[in-house]
GROMACS .gro file of C-alpha atoms in nm:
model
  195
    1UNK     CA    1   2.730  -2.241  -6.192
    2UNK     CA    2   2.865  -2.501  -6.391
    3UNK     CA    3   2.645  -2.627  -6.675
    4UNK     CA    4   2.523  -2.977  -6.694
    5UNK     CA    5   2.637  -3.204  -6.950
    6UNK     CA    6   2.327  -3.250  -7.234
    7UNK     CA    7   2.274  -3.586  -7.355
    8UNK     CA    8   2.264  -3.564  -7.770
    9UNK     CA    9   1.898  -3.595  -7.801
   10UNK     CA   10   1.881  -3.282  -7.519
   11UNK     CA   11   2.124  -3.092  -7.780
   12UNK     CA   12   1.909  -3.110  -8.078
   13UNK     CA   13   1.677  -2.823  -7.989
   14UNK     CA   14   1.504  -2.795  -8.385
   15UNK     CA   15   1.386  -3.050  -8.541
   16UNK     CA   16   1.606  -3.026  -8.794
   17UNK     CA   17   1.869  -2.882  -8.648
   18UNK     CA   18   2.213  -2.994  -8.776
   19UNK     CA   19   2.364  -3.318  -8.593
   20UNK     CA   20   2.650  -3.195  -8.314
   21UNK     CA   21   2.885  -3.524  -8.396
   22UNK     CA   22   2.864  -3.385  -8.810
   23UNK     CA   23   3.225  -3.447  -8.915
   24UNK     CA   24   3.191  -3.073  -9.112
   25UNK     CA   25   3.234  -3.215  -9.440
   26UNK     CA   26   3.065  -3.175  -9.745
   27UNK     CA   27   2.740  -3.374  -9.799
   28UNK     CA   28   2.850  -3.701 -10.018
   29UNK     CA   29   2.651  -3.625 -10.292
   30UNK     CA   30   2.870  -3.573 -10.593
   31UNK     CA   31   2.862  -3.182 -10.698
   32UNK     CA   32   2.695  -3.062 -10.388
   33UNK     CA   33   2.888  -2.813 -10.199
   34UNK     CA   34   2.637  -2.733  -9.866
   35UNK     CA   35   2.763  -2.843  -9.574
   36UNK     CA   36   2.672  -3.254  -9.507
   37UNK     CA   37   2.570  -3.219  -9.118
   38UNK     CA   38   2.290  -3.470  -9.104
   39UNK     CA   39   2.383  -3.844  -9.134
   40UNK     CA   40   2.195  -4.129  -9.257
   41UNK     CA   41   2.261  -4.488  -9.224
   42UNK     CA   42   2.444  -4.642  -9.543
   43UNK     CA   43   2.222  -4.996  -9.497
   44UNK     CA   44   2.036  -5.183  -9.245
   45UNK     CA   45   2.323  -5.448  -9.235
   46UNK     CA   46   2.554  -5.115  -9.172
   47UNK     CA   47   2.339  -4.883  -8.922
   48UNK     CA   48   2.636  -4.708  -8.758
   49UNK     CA   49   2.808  -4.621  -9.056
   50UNK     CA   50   2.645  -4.334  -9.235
   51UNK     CA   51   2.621  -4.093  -9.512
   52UNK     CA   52   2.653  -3.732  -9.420
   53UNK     CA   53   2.432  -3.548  -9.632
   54UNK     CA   54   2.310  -3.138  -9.659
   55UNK     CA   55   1.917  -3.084  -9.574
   56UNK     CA   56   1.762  -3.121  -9.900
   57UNK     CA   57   1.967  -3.476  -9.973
   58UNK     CA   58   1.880  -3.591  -9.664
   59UNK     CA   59   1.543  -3.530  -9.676
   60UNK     CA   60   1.498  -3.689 -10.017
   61UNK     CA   61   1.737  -3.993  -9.904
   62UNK     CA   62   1.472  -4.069  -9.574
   63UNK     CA   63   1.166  -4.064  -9.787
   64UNK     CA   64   1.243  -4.344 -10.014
   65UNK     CA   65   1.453  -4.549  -9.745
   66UNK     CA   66   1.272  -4.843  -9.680
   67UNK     CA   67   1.442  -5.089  -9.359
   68UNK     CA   68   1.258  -5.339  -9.515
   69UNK     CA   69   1.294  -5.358  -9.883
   70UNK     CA   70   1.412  -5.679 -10.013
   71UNK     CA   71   1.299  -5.897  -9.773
   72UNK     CA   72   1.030  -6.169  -9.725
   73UNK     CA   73   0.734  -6.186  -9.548
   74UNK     CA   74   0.913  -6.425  -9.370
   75UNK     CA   75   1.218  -6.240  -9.290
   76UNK     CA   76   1.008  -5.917  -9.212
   77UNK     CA   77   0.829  -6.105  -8.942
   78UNK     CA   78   1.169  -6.253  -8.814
   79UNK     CA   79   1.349  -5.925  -8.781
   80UNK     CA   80   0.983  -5.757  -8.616
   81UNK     CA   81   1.002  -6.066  -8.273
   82UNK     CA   82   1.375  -6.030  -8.265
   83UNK     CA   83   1.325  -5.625  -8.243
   84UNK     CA   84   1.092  -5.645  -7.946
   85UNK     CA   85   1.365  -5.848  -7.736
   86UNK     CA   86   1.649  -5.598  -7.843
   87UNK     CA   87   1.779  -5.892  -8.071
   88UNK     CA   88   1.893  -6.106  -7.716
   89UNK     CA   89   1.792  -6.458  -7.675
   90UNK     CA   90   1.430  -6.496  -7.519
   91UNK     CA   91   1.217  -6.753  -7.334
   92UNK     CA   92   0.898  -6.786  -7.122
   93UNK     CA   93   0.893  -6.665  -6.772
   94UNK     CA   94   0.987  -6.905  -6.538
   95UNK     CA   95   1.132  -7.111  -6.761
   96UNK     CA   96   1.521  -7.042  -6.753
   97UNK     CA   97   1.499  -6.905  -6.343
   98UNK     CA   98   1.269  -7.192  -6.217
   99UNK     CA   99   1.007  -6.944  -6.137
  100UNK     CA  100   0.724  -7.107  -6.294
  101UNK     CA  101   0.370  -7.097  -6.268
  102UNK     CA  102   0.393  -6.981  -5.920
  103UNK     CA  103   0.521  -6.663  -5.975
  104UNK     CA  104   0.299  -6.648  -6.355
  105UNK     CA  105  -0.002  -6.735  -6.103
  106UNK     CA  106   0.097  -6.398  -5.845
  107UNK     CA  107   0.131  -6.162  -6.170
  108UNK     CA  108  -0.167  -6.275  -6.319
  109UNK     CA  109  -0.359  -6.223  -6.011
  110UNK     CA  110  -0.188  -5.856  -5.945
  111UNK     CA  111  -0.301  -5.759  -6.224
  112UNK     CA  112  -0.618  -5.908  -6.204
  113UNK     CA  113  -0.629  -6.121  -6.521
  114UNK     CA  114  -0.524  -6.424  -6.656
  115UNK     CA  115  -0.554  -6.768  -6.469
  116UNK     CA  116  -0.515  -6.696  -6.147
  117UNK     CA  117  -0.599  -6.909  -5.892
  118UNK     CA  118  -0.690  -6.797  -5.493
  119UNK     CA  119  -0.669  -7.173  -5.364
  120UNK     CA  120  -0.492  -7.438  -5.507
  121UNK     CA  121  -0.705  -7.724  -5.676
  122UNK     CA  122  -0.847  -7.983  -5.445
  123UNK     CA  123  -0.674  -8.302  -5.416
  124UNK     CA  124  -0.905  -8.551  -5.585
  125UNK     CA  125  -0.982  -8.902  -5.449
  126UNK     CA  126  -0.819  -9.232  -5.585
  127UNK     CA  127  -1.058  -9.361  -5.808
  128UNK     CA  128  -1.099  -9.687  -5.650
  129UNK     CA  129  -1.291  -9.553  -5.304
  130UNK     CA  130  -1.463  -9.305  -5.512
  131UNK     CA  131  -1.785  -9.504  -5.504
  132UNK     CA  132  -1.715  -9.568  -5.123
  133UNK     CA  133  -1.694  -9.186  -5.099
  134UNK     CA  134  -2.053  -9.197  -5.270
  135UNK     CA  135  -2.222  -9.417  -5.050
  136UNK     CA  136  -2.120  -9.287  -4.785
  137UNK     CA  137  -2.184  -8.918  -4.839
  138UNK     CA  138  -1.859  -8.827  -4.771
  139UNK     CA  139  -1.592  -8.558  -4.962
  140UNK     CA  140  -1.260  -8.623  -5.013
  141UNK     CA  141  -1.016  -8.584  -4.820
  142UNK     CA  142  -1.146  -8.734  -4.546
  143UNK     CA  143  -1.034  -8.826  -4.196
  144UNK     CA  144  -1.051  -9.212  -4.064
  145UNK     CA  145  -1.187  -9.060  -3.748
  146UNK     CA  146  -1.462  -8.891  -4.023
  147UNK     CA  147  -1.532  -9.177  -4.217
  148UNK     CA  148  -1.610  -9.363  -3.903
  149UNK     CA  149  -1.863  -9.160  -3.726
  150UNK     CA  150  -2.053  -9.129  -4.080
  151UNK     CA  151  -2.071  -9.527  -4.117
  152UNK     CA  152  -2.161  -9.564  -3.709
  153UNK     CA  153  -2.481  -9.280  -3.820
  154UNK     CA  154  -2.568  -9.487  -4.135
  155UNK     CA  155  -2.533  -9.805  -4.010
  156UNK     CA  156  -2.772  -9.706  -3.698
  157UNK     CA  157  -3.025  -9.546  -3.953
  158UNK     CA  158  -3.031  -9.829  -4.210
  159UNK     CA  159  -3.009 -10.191  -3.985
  160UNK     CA  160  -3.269 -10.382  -3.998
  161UNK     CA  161  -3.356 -10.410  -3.680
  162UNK     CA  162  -3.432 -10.033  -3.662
  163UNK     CA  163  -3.632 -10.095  -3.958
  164UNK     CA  164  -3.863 -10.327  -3.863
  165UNK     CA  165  -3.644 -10.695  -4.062
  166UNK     CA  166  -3.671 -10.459  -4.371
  167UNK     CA  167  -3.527 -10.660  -4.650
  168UNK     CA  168  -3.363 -10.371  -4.865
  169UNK     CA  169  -3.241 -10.170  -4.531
  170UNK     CA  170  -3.051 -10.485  -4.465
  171UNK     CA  171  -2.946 -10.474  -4.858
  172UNK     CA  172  -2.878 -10.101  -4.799
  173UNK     CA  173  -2.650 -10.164  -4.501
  174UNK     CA  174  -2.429 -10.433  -4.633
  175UNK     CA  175  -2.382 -10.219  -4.917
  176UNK     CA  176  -2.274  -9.916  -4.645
  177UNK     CA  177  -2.054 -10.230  -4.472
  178UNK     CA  178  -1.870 -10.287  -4.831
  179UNK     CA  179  -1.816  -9.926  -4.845
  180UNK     CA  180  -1.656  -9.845  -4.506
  181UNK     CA  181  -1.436 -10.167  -4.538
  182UNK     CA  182  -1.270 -10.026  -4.920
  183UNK     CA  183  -1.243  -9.669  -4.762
  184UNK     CA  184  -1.057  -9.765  -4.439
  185UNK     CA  185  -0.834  -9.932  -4.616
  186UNK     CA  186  -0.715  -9.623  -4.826
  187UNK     CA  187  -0.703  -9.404  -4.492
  188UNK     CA  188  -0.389  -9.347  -4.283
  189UNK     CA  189  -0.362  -9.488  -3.921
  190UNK     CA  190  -0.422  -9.231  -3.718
  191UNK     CA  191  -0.134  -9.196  -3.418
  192UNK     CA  192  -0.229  -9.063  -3.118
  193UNK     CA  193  -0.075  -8.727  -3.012
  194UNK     CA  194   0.245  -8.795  -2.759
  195UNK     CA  195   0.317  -9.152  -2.864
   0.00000   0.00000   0.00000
């Protein structure tokens, strides 16, 4: 049975076990003679070109290698966010594939956080037949058909001469009159079905 071909990281059995690709040279540091099969990276500018060092040198090279030594706060930080997007170019979701908040809305909601929303947010009335809307008793949106049985019920409860000549039912009903007048003007004819 043929055996399968091991991945590097699958080679390495020991921790610090001597790196397959060593060149078998001696490690580079002057008057050592033991073999140099663990590498090193020569600078963070540089990390594919590396020292090959033996055990003991590389050992003392790791613990005072620092990635981060001479930079700024500044840079630090820099190098950290372009780290975590495997130095490519990135952007918010949705905003380079047109996905938007739609798709930001299904995620959130998937995983249960976040601002999702079941049902879209109502469609709010036009601010100049919102105090029709009030008088009426009525919530927007509202049919024509709607807004017409509600002003035939008030208009029955609140005329005067269900009331008796009373002076602020008939006060109360031409306000209910104004009312119906602004809001059928802000509703869509209604066509009839097959015409």
């Amino acid at each position: 049975m043929p055996t399968p071909p091991f991945s590097r990281s699958t080679r390495r059995v020991r921790a610090f076990a001597p790196d397959p690709d060593a060149p078998g040279r001696e490690c580079d540091i002057p008057d050592c003679h033991k073999a140099g099969d663990y590498r090193a990276p020569k600078s963070r500018d540089h990390l594919r070109d590396y020292y090959w060092f033996c055990l003991d040198h590389v050992r003392a090279y790791n613990s005072g290698w620092d990635y981060y030594k001479g930079m700024s706060p500044g840079e630090i930080e820099a190098n950290l966010r372009s780290d975590t997007g495997w130095q490519r170019p990135t952007w918010p979701l949705g905003r380079n594939g047109g996905i938007g908040e739609a798709l930001e809305a299904e995620l959130a909601a998937f995983a249960g956080i976040g601002r999702a929303r079941a049902t879209p947010e109502p469609e709010r009335a036009p601010p100049e037949i919102r105090e029709a809307l009030a008088v009426l008793g009525l919530d927007w949106p509202v049919s024509r058909d709607a807004a017409r049985s509600r002003y035939k019920e008030l208009a029955k409860r609140h005329h005067p001469d269900a009331n008796g000549g009373d002076k602020q039912s008939e006060e109360r009903l031409k306000t209910i009159n104004l009312a119906y007048a602004a809001l059928r003007g802000h509703l869509p004819v209604e066509v009839p079905a097959g015409a």
